[in-house]
XYZ file of C-alpha atoms in Angstrom:
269
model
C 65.890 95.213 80.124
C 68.609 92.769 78.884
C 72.232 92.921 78.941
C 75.106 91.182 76.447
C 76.353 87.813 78.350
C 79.743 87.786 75.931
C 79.988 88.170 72.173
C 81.172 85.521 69.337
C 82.004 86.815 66.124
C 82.576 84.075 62.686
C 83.268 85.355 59.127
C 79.429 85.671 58.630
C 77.448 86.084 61.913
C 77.692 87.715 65.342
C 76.062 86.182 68.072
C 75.121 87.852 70.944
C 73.506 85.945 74.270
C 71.203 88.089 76.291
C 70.115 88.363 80.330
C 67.609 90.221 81.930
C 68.543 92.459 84.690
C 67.305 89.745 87.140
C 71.227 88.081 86.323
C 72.613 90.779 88.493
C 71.260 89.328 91.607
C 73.049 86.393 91.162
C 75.493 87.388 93.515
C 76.500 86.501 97.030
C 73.941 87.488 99.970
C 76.225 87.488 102.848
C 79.907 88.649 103.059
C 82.817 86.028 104.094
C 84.760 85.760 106.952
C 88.512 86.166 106.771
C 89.301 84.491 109.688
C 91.996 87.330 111.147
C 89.886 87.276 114.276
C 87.779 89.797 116.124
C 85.037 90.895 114.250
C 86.587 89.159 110.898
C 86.189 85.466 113.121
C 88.447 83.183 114.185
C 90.846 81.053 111.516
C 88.344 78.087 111.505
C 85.397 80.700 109.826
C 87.448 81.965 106.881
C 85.958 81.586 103.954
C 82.606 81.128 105.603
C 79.631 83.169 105.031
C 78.820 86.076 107.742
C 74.730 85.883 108.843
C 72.308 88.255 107.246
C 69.240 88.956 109.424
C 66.634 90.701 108.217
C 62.775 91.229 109.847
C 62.358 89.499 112.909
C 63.367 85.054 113.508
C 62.913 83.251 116.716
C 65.292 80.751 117.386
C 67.863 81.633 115.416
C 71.512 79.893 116.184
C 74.009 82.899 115.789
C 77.811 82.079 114.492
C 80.487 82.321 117.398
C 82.582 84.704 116.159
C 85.181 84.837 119.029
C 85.642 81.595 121.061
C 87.928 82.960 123.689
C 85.221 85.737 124.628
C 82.138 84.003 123.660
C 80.790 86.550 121.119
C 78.102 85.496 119.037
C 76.808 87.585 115.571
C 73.436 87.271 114.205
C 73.583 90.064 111.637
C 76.726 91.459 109.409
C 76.771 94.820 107.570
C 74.796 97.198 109.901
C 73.419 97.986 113.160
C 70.490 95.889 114.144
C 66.942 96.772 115.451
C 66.487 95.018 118.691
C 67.647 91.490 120.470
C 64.330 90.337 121.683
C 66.097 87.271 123.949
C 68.896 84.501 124.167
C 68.639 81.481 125.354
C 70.687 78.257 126.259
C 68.782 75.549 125.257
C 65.452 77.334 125.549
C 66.349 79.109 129.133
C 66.471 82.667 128.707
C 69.246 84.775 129.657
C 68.714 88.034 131.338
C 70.220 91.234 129.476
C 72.964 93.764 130.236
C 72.740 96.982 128.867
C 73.627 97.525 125.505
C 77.620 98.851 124.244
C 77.585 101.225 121.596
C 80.610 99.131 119.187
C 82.854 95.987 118.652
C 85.305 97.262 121.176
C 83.387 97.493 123.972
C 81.867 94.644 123.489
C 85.034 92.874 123.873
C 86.019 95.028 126.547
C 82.420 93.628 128.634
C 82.406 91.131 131.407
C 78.705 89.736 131.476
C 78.402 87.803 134.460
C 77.228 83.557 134.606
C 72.949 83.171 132.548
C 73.726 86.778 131.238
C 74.565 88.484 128.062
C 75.700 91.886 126.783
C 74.170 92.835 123.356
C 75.964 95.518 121.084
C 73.375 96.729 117.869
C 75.627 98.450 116.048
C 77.049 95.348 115.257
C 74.658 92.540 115.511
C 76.631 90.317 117.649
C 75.928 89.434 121.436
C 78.241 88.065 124.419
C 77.842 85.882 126.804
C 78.514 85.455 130.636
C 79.359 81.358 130.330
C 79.917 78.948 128.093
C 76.342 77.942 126.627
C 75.445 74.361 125.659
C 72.966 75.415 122.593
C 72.480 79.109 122.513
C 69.455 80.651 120.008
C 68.597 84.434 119.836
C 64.919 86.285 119.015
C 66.201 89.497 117.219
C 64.628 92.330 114.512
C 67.614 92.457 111.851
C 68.842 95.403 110.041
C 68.040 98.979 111.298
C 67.172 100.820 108.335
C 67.793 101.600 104.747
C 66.165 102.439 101.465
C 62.479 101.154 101.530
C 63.227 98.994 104.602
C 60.904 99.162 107.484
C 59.462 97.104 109.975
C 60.458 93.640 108.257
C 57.623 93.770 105.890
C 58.390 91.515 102.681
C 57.946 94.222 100.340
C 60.528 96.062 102.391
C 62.415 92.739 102.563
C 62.653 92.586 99.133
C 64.005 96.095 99.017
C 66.771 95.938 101.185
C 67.715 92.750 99.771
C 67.902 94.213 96.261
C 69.572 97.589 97.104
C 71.559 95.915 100.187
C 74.098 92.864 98.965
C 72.301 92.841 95.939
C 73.984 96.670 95.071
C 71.208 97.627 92.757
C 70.351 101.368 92.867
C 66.821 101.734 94.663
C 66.196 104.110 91.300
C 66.178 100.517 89.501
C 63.227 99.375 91.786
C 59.805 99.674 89.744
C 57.758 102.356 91.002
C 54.639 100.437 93.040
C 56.740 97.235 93.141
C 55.842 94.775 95.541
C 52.646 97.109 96.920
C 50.518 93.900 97.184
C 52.568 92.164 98.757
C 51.040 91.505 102.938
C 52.084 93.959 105.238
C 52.602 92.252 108.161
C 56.648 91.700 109.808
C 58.384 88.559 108.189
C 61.836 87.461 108.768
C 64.982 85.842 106.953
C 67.804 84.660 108.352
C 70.394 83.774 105.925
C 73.860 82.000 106.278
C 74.776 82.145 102.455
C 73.191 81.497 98.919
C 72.404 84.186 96.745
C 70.158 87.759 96.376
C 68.035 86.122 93.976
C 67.292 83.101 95.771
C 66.912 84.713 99.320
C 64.235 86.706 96.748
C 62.813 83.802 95.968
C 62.054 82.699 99.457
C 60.723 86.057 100.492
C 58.539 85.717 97.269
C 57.375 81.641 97.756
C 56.662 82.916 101.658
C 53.527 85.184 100.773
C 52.481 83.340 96.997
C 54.194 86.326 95.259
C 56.388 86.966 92.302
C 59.249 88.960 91.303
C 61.232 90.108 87.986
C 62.370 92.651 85.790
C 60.236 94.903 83.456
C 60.815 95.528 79.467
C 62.504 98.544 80.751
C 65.030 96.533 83.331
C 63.272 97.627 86.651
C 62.841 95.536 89.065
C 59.590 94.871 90.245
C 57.208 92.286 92.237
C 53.292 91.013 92.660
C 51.225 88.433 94.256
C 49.327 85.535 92.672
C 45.573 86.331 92.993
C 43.074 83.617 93.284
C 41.581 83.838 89.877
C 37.992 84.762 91.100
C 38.919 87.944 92.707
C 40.419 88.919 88.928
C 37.900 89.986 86.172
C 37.147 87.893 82.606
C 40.334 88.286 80.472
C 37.490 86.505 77.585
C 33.948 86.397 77.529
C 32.911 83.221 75.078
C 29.985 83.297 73.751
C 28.120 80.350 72.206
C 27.872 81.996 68.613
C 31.581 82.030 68.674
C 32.273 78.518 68.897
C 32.189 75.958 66.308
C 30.175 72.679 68.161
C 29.333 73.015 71.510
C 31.335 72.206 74.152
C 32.521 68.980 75.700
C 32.351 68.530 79.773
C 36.343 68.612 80.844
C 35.324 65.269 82.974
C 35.227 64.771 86.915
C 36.524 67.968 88.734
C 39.897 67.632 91.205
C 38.885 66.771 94.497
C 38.574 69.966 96.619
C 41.722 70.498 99.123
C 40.755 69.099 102.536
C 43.797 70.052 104.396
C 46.618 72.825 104.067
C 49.522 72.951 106.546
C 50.601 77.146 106.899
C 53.821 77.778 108.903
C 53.730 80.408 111.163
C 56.158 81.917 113.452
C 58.827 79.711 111.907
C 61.074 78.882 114.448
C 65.193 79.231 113.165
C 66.055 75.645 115.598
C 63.461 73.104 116.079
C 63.983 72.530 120.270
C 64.175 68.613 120.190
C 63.737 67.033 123.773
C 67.325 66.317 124.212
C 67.826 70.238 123.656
């Protein structure tokens, strides 16, 4: 499962450095702006990293694309499931009816505490000028192994999607204990293998590559729902055993986010 990181050759030895195939999601998550306008944003986005939505975030603060027509993406790359709701600064906004692409989205005129959505492109516009505008949406439609915004399927896209691995590369059974219920990530940069590693830190679970360069993924079990890996018995031991000393105090509290919101609303919002 490793690859040759370069090659230095002397008169008497050849050294070779190694990486697992985990290296090749080192790469960027989210594409760049150009800053040509339309779609590509306006000059003042070039070189900026295009939003990558995928499962389902609340609150979310989308990138205005185009100034002059106040269009707003959430998601680059593909068509998006669903815009739940938008808001200016927490008041929602009622919806138009959805445009099928980019061009007729520039070519709507959404009227003043409305908004047109368009899903084949991730992006939204809206009637007036907003003061703080956050959207509810599903990300990206579909894919291999993506469905409903479950991590495991998360982890898929993510890995097949900007990371360009081939889904064949993806360990038979990988991430199958991972929970099942929808999870979002909203990214605005970074890289695959860190948006893994959020994905992974979210639900106590782990990912790598097997001996054989597959990628693959579990979940850290609490170790009394795992059988013995030894069974010590006292013949086996030289003197008996000392006491460890006085146990760690037993956890009293545990904060668990849930429903993370993308902006904090702050009174003055």
């Amino acid at each position: 499962g490793a690859g040759a990181a370069g090659a230095a050759s002397g008169t008497t030895r050849l050294s070779i450095p190694l990486s697992d195939a985990g290296a090749d999601l080192s790469v960027p998550a989210c594409a760049t702006y150009g800053g040509t306008g339309g779609a590509d944003g306006v000059a003042s986005l070039a070189g900026q990293p295009k939003p990558l939505l995928l499962g389902y975030r609340r609150f979310v603060e989308p990138v205005l694309e185009d100034p002059a027509r106040l269009i707003y993406r959430v998601h680059h790359g593909a068509a998006i499931s669903a815009i739940v709701a938008v808001r200016d600064r927490g008041v929602s906004l009622t919806a138009n009816a959805n445009v099928a692409n980019y061009a007729a989205l520039q070519a709507a005129s959404p009227g003043a505490g409305t908004y047109t959505p368009c899903l084949a492109e991730g992006c939204v516009r809206l009637g007036a000028t907003p003061s703080l505008v956050t959207v509810d949406a599903r990300g990206d439609a579909g894919g291999a192994g993506y469905s409903a915004g479950t991590p495991a399927s998360l982890a898929n896209k993510l890995i097949t999607g900007p990371g360009g691995i081939s889904a064949a590369m993806i360990a038979p059974g990988a991430f199958g204990d991972w929970p099942v219920g929808e999870a979002g990530l909203y990214l605005r940069g970074g890289t695959v293998a860190q948006a893994l590693d959020a994905v992974a830190a979210g639900v106590g679970g782990w990912w790598g590559v097997t001996r054989l360069g597959l990628f693959t993924g579990g979940r850290i079990c609490a170790p009394e729902g795992l059988p013995p890996a030894w069974d010590i018995q006292p013949w086996m031991l030289r003197q008996p055993p000392a006491e460890a000393g006085a146990p760690d105090p037993p956890r009293w509290r545990a904060t668990v986010g849930y429903q993370v919101l993308g902006r904090v609303m702050t009174g003055e919002d």
